[in-house]
Coordinates of C-alpha atoms and ligand atoms in Angstrom, one line a residue:
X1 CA 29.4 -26.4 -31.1
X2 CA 29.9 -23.0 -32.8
X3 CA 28.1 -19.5 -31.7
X4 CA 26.8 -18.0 -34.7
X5 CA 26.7 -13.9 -35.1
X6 CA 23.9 -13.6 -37.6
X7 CA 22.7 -10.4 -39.1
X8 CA 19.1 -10.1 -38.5
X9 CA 18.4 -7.8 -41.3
X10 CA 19.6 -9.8 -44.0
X11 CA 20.2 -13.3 -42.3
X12 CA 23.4 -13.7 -42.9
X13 CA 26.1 -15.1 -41.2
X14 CA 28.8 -12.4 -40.2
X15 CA 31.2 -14.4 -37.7
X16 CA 31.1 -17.9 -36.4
X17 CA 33.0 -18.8 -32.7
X18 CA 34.2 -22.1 -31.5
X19 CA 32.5 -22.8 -28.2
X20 CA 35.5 -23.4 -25.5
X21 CA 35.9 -26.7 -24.3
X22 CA 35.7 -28.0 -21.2
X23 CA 40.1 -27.3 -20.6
X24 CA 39.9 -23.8 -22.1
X25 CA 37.1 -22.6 -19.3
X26 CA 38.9 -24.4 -16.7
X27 CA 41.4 -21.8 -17.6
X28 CA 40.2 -19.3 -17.9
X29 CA 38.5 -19.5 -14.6
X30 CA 42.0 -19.7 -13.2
X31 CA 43.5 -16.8 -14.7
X32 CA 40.4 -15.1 -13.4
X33 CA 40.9 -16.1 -10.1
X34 CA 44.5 -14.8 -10.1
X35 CA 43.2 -11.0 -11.7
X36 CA 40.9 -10.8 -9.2
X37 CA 43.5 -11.2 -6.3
X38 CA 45.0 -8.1 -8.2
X39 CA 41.7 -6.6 -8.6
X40 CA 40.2 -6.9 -4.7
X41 CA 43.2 -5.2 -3.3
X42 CA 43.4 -2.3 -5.3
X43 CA 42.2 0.9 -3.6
X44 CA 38.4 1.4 -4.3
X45 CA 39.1 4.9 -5.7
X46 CA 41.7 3.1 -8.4
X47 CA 38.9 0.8 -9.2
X48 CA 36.8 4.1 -10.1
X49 CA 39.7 5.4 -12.3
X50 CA 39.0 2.6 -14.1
X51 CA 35.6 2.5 -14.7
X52 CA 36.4 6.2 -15.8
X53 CA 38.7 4.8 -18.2
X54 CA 35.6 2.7 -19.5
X55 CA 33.8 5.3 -20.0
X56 CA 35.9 7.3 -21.8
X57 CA 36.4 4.4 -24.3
X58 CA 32.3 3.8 -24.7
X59 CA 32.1 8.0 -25.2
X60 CA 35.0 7.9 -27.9
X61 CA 34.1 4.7 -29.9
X62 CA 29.8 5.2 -29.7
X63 CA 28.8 5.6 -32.9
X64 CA 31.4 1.9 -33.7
X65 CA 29.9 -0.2 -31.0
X66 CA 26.1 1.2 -32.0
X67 CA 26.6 -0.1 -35.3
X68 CA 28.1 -3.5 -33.9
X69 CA 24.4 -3.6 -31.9
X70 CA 22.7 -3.0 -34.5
X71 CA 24.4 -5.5 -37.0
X72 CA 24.6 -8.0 -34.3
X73 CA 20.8 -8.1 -33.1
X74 CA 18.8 -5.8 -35.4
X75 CA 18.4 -2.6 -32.8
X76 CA 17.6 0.7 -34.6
X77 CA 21.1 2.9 -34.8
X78 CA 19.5 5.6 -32.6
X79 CA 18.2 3.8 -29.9
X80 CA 21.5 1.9 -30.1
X81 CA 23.3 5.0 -29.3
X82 CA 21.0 5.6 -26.4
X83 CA 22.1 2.2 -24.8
X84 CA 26.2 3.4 -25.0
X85 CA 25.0 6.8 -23.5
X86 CA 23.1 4.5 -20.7
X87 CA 26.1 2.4 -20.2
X88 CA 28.6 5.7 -19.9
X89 CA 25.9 6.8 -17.0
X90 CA 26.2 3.6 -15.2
X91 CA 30.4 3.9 -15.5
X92 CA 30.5 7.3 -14.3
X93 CA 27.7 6.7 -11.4
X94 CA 29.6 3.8 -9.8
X95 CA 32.6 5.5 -10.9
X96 CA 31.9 8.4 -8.4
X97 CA 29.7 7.1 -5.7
X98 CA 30.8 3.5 -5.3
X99 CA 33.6 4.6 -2.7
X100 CA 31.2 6.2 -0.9
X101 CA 28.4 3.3 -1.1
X102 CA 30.7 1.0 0.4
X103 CA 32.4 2.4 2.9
X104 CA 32.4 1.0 6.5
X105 CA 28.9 1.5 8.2
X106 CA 29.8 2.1 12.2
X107 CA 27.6 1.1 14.9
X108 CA 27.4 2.1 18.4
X109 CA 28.1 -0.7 20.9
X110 CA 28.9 0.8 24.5
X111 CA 32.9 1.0 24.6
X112 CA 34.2 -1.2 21.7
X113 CA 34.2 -0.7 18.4
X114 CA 31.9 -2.3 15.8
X115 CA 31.3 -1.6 12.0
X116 CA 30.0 -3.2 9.0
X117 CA 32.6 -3.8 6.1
X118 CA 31.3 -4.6 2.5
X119 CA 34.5 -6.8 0.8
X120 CA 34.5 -8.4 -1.9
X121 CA 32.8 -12.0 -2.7
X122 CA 35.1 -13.0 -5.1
X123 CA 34.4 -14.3 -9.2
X124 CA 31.0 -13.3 -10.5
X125 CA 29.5 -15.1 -13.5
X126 CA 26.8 -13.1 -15.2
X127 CA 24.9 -14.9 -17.8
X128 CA 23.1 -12.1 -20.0
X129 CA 20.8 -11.4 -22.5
X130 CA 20.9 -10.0 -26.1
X131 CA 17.9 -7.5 -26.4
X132 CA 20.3 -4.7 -24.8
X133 CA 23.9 -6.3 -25.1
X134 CA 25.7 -3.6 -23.8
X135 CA 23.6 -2.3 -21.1
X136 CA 22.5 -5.3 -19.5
X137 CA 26.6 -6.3 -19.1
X138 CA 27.2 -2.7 -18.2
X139 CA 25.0 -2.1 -14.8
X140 CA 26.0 -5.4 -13.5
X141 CA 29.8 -5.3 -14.2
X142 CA 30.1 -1.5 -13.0
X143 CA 29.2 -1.9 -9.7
X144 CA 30.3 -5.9 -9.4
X145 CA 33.8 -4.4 -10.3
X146 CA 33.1 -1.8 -8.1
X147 CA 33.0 -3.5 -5.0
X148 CA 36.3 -5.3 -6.2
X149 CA 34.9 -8.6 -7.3
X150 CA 36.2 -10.3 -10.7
X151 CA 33.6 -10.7 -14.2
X152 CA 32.9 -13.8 -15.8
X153 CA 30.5 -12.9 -18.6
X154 CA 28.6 -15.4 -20.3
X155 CA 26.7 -13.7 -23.1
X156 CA 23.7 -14.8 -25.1
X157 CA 25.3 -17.3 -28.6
X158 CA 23.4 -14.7 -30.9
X159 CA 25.9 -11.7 -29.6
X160 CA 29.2 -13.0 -29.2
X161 CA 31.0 -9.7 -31.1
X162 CA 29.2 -7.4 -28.4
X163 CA 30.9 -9.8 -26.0
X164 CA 34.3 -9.2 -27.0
X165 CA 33.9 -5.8 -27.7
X166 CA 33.1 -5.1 -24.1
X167 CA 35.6 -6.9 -22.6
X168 CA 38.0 -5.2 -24.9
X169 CA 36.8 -1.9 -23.2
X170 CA 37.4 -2.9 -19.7
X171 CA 40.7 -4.3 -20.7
X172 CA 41.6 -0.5 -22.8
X173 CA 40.5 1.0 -19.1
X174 CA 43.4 -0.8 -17.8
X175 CA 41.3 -3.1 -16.0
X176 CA 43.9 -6.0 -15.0
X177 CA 43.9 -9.0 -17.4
X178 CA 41.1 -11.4 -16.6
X179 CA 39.8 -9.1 -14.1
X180 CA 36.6 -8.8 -16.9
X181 CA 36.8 -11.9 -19.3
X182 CA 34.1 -13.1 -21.7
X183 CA 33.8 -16.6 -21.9
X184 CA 32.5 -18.2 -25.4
X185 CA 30.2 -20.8 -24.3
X186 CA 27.3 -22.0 -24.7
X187 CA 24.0 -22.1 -22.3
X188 CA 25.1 -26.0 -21.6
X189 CA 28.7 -24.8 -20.1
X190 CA 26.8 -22.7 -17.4
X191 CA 26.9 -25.8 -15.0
X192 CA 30.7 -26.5 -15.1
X193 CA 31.4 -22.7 -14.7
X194 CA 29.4 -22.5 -11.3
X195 CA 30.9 -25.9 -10.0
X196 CA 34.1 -24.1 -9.8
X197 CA 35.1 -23.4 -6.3
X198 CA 36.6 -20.4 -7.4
X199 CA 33.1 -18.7 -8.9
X200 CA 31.4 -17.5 -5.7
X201 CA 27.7 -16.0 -7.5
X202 CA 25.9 -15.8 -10.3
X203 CA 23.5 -13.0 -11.6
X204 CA 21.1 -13.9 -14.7
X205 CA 19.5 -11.4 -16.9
X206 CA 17.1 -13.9 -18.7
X207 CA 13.8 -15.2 -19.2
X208 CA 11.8 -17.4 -16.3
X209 CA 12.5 -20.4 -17.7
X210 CA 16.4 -19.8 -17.8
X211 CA 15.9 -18.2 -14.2
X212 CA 14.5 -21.4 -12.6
X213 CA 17.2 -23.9 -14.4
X214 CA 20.4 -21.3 -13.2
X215 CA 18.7 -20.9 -9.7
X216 CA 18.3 -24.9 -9.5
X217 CA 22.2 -25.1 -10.1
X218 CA 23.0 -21.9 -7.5
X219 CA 21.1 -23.9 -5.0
X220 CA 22.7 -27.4 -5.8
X221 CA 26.4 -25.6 -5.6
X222 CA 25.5 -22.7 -2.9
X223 CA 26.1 -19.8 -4.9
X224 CA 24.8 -17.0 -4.6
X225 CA 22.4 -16.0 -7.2
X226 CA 20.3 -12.6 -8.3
X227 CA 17.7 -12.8 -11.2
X228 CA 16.5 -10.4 -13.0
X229 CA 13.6 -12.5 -15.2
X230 CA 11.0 -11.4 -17.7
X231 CA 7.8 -9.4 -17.7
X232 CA 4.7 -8.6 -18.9
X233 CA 3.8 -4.6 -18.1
X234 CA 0.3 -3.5 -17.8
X235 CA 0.3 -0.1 -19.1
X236 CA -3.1 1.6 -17.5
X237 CA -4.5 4.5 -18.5
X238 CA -7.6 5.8 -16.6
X239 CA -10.8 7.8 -18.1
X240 CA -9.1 11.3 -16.8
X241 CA -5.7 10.8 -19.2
X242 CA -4.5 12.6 -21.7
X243 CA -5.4 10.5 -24.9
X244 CA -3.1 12.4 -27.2
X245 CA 0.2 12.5 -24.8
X246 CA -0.3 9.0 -23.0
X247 CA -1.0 7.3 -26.7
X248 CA 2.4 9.0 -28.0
X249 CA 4.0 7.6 -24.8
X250 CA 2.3 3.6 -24.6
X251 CA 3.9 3.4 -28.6
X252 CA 7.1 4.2 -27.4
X253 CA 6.3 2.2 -24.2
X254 CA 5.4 -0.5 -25.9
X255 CA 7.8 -0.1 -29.5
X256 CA 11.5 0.5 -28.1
X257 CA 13.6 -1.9 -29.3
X258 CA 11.3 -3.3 -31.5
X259 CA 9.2 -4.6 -28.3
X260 CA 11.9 -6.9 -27.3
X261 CA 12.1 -5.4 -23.7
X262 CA 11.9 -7.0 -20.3
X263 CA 10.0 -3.8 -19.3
X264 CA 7.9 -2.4 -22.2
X265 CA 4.3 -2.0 -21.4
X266 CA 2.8 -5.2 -22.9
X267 CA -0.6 -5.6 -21.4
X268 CA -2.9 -1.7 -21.8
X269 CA -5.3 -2.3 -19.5
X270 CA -7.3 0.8 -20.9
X271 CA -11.0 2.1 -19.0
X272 CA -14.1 1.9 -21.1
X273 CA -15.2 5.8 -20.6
X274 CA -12.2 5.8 -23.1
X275 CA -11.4 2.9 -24.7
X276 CA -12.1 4.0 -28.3
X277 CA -10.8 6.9 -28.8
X278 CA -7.4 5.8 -26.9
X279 CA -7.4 2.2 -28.9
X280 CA -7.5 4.6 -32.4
X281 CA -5.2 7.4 -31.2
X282 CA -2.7 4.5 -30.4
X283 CA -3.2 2.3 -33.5
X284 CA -2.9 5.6 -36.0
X285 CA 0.5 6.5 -34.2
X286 CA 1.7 3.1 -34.6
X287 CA 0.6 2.9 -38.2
X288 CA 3.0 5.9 -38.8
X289 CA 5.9 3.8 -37.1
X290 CA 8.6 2.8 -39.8
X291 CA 10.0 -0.3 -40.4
X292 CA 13.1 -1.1 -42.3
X293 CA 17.1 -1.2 -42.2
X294 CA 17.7 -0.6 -38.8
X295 CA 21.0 1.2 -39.5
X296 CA 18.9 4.1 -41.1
X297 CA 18.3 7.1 -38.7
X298 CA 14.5 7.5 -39.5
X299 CA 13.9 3.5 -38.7
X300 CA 11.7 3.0 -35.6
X301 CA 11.3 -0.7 -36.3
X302 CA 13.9 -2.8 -36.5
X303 CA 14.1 -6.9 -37.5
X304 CA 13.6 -9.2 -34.0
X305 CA 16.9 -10.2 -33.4
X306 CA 16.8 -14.0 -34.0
X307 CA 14.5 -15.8 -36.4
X308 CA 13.1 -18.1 -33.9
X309 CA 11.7 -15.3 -31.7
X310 CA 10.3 -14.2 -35.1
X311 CA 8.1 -17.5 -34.8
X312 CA 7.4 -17.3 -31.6
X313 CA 5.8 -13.9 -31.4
X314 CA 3.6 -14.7 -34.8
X315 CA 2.6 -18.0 -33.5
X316 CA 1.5 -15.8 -30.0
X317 CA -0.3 -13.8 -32.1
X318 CA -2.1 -16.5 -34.1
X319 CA -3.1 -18.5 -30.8
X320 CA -4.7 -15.4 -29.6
X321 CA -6.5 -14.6 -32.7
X322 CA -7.9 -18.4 -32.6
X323 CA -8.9 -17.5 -29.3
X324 CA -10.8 -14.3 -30.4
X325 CA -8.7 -11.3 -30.4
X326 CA -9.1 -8.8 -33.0
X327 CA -6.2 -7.5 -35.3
X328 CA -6.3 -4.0 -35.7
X329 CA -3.1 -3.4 -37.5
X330 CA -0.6 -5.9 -38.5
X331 CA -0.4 -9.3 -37.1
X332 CA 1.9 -11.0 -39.2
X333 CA 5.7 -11.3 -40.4
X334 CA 6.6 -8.8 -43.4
X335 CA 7.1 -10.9 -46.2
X336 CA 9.7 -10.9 -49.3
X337 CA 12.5 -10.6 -46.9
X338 CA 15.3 -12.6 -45.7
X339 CA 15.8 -10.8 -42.5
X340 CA 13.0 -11.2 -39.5
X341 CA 10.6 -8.7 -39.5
X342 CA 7.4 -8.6 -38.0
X343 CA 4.7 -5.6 -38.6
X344 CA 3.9 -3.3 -36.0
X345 CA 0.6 -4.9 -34.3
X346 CA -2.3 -3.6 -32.5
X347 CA -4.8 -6.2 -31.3
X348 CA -7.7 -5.7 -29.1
X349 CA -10.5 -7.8 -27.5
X350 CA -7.6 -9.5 -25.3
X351 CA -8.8 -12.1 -22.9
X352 CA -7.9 -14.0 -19.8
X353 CA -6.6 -17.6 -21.5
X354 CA -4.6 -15.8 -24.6
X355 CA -1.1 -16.1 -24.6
X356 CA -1.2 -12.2 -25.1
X357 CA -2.9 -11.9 -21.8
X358 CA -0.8 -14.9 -19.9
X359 CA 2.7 -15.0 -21.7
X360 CA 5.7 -12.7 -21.9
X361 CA 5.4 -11.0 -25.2
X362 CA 8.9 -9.9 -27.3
X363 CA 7.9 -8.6 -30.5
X364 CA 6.1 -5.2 -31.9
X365 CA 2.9 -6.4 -30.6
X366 CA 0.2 -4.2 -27.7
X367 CA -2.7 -6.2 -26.6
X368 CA -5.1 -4.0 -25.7
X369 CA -8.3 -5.1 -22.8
X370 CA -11.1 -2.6 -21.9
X371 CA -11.8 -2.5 -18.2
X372 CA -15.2 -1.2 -16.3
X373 CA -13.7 0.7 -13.5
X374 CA -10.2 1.2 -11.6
X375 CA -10.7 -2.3 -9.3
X376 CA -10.9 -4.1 -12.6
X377 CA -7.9 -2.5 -13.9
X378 CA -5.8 -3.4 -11.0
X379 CA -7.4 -7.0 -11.0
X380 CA -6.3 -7.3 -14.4
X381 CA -3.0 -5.6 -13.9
X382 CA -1.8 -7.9 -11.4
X383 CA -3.4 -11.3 -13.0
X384 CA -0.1 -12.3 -14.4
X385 CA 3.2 -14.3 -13.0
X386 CA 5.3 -11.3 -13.5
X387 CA 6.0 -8.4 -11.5
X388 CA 8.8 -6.1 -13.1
X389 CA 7.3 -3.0 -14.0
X390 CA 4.3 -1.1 -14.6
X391 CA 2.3 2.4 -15.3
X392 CA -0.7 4.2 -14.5
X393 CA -1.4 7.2 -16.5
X394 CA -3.8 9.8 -15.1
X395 CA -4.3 12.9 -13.9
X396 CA -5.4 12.3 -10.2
X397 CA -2.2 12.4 -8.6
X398 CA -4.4 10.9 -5.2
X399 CA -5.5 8.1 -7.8
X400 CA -2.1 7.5 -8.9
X401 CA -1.0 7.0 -4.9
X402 CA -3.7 4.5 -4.5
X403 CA -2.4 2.4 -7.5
X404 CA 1.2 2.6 -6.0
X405 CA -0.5 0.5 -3.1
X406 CA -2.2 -2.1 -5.2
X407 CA 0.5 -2.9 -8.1
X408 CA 2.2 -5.7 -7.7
X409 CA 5.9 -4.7 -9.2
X410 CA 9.1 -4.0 -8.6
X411 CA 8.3 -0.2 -9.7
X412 CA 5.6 1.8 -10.5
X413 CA 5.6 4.7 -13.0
X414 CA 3.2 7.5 -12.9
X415 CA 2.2 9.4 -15.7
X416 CA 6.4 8.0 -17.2
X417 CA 7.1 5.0 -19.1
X418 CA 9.0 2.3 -17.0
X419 CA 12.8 3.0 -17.4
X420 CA 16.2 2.2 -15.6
X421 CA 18.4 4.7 -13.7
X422 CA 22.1 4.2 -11.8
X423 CA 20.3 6.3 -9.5
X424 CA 17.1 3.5 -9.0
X425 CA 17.0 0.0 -7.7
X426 CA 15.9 -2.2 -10.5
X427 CA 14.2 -5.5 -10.3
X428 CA 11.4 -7.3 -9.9
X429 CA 8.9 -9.8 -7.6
X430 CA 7.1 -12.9 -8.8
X431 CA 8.2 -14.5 -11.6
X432 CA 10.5 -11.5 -12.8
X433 CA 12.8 -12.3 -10.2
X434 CA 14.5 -11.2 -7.0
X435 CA 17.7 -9.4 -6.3
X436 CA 18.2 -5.8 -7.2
X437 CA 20.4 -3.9 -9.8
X438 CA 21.9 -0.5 -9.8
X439 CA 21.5 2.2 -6.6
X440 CA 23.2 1.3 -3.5
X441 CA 20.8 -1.9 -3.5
X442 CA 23.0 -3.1 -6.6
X443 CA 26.0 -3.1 -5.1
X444 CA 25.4 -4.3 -1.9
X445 CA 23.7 -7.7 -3.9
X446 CA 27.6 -8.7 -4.5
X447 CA 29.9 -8.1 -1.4
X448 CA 30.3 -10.1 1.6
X449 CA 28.5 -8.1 4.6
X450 CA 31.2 -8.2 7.0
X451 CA 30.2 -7.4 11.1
X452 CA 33.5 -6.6 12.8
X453 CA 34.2 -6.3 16.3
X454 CA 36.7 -5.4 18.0
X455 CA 37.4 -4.9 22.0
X456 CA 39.1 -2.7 23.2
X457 CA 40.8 -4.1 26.4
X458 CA 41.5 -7.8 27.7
Ligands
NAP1 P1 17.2 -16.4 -22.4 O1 16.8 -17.3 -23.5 O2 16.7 -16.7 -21.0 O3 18.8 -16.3 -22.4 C1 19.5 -15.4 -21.5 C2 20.8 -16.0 -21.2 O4 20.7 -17.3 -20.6 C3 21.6 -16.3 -22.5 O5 23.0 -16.1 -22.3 C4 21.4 -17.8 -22.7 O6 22.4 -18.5 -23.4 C5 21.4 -18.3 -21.3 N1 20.6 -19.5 -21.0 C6 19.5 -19.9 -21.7 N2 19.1 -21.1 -21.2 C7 20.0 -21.5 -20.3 C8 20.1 -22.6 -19.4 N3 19.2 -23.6 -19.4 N4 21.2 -22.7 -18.6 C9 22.1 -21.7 -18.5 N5 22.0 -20.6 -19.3 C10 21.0 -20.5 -20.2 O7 16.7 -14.9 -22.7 P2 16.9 -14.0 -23.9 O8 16.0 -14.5 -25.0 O9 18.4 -13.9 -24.2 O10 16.4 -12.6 -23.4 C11 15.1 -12.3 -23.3 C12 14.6 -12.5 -21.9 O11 15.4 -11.8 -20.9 C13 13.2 -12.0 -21.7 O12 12.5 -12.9 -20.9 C14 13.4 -10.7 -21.0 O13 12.3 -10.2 -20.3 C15 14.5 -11.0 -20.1 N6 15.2 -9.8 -19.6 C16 15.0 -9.4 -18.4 C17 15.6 -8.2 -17.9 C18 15.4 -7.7 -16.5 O14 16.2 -6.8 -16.1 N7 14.5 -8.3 -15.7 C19 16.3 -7.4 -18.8 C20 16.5 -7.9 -20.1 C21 15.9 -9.1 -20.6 P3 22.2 -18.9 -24.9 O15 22.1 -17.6 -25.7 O16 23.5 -19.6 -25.2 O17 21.0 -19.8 -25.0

């Protein structure tokens, strides 16, 4: 088996890999297991250095490995660049607090000592997503690393360049060989990898599906596991919003990275006293989007990154339609291309029983429901398996407090569009997951929490 990099603008093959057999991994995981004997006993503060280093090397070579994300899964140039300025952020945060975040914790116990020591839990296998190939690597490696644990990255087949470009970084930094190695397999490999006794956890950034098969195998070899799963965002805006300002904010909300993100607002769950004029503020702004090459500056819209997800949103959209929705812009692939665009959609008149309403949605497309009053907009918020994010847009800061009570999530925004931040915990409840990344919560998910004890006298 071969993973294939494929241009998604054009189709075209760029690169194809040989999948590593079953002796190749096993190696692999050896030499890994040797760095990261290096790697655990290094002083944290060397460990920093070198996610320093990293940094450095992702500041120097940005506008190089933008391009590589946007040839490698179709993300437009600019908002490419804002994932390596994302990733330099997470470097430097661990970089400077992680000493800090795991140093002993001491606790009083009458005359001897006690404290709480976070060591390392040894060889971490990360199996990742494409939608944002560096970032998603990047604030699980910083602070895995961190803590002194090694990096086995398995990466999505459809980015395997980003994959060796990031392990090239961490090896630049001076990261000991192995320490950060990227193995080119295949979803079906998984399995052997987390049999080895000498991989101790495993953290997926995935879909649900993928999340219940890799937590089946953590559980049948006692790994271990955090997942951080798909979502489906209600975006509500109440009757005392700013139309004009929260319109401009659900299309980026909903558009960034051409839709294809675990938190953009999918669901707008939108309150009847303005309904209209919200549903054409938004549809006009997304009309203006544009759509083309995404290595062109002025390109909002980019191509979906594979052309199966390309099916899969327009069939989505098609069963919903069948099922009475409304189209009011787009709803349909652009044609006369090879590469696997899809237009910029609006649809309204969404209903319990659509797959716009029920399913996770990664494609340019908002579904837009009109709600009577605030307890039908949190009903409707929270009628879904997922619980990543989610945002409330009004001005009634008290109303806003309430809604922080009702939402089930793993955040809520106010009046902001659901993002990431070192500085946050990031994850999600339901069927988005459980585990947490970045903050002092991410790095903690990774260590072994040691209690020591130690008497004094005989
Ligand atoms: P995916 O199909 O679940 O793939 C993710 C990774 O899992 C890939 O490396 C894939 O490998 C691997 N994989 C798939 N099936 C597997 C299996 N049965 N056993 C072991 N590994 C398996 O997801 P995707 O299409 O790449 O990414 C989109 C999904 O990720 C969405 O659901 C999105 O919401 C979610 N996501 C969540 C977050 C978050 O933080 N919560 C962030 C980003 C994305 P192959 O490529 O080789 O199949």
């Amino acid at each position: 088996m071969a993973l294939y990099s494929i241009d998604p603008s054009t189709g075209e093959t760029l690169k194809v890999f040989m999948e590593w057999d079953a002796k190749k991994i096993q190696e692999q995981v050896k030499k890994s297991s040797h760095a990261f004997d290096r790697w655990k006993n290094l002083q944290c503060s060397d460990r920093g250095k070198i996610l320093r280093n990293a940094s450095r090397i992702l500041k120097k070579n940005k506008q190089a490995y933008a391009r590589l994300i946007t040839t490698e899964m179709g993300k437009p140039v600019i908002q490419a660049q804002t994932e390596i300025d994302k990733c330099i952020w997470v470097c430097e945060y661990y970089a400077e607090h992680g000493e800090k975040l795991l140093e002993n914790e001491y606790i009083h116990t009458g005359e001897n000592t006690s404290y709480i020591r976070c060591s390392p839990l040894g060889i971490v296998l990360a199996v990742m997503p494409w939608n944002f190939p560096f970032w998603q690597v990047f604030r699980c490696a910083a602070p895995i690393l961190m803590a002194g644990n090694g990096f086995l990255l398995k990466h999505a087949s459809n980015v395997p360049q980003c994959a060796r470009a990031i392990e090239e970084v961490f090896r630049n930094a001076g990261a000991p060989s192995h320490t950060f190695q990227t193995l080119l397999i295949g979803s079906k490999s998984v399995r052997r990898v987390l049999a080895d006794n000498r991989v101790a956890a495993v953290t997926v950034t995935g879909s649900d599906t993928t999340g219940r098969c890799i937590a089946g195998l953590a559980g049948t070899y006692l790994k271990k596991v955090v997942l951080e799963l798909g979502g489906s965002d209600p975006f509500i805006v109440l009757d005392d919003a700013d139309i004009e300002y929260t319109a401009k904010q659900a299309v980026k909300a909903r558009m960034i990275n051409t839709g294809q993100s675990c938190i953009a607002a999918k669901r707008f769950i939108i309150h009847q006293k303005i309904f209209q004029e919200f549903t054409d503020c938004f549809t006009e702004k997304v009309t203006e989007l544009s759509i083309g090459d995404p290595h062109q500056r002025s390109t909002d819209i980019g191509p979906l990154a594979r052309k199966d997800l390309l099916r899969k949103i327009d069939a989505q959209v098609k069963a919903s339609v069948r099922k009475g929705a409304c189209v009011l812009v787009g709803g349909k692939p652009v044609q006369n291309t090879p590469g696997y665009y899809y237009l910029p959609t609006v649809l309204s008149n969404i209903r319990s029983g659509m797959p716009l309403y029920s399913e996770e949605t990664f494609g340019p497309v908002a579904a837009l429901m009109k709600v009577r009053d605030e307890k039908e907009a949190i009903r409707r918020a929270n009628d879904t398996a997922y619980g990543l994010g989610s945002s409330i847009w009004t001005r009634d800061v008290e109303k806003g407090k309430q809604f922080i009570k009702e939402i089930q999530a793993g955040c809520v925004f106010v009046n902001e569009i659901v993002h990431s931040d070192p500085r946050l915990p990031f994850g999600g409840i339901k069927h988005s997951g459980f585990g947490r990344e970045l903050s002092w919560y991410g790095i903690k998910e990774f260590v072994n929490i040691q209690t020591i004890y130690m008497k004094k006298h005989w």
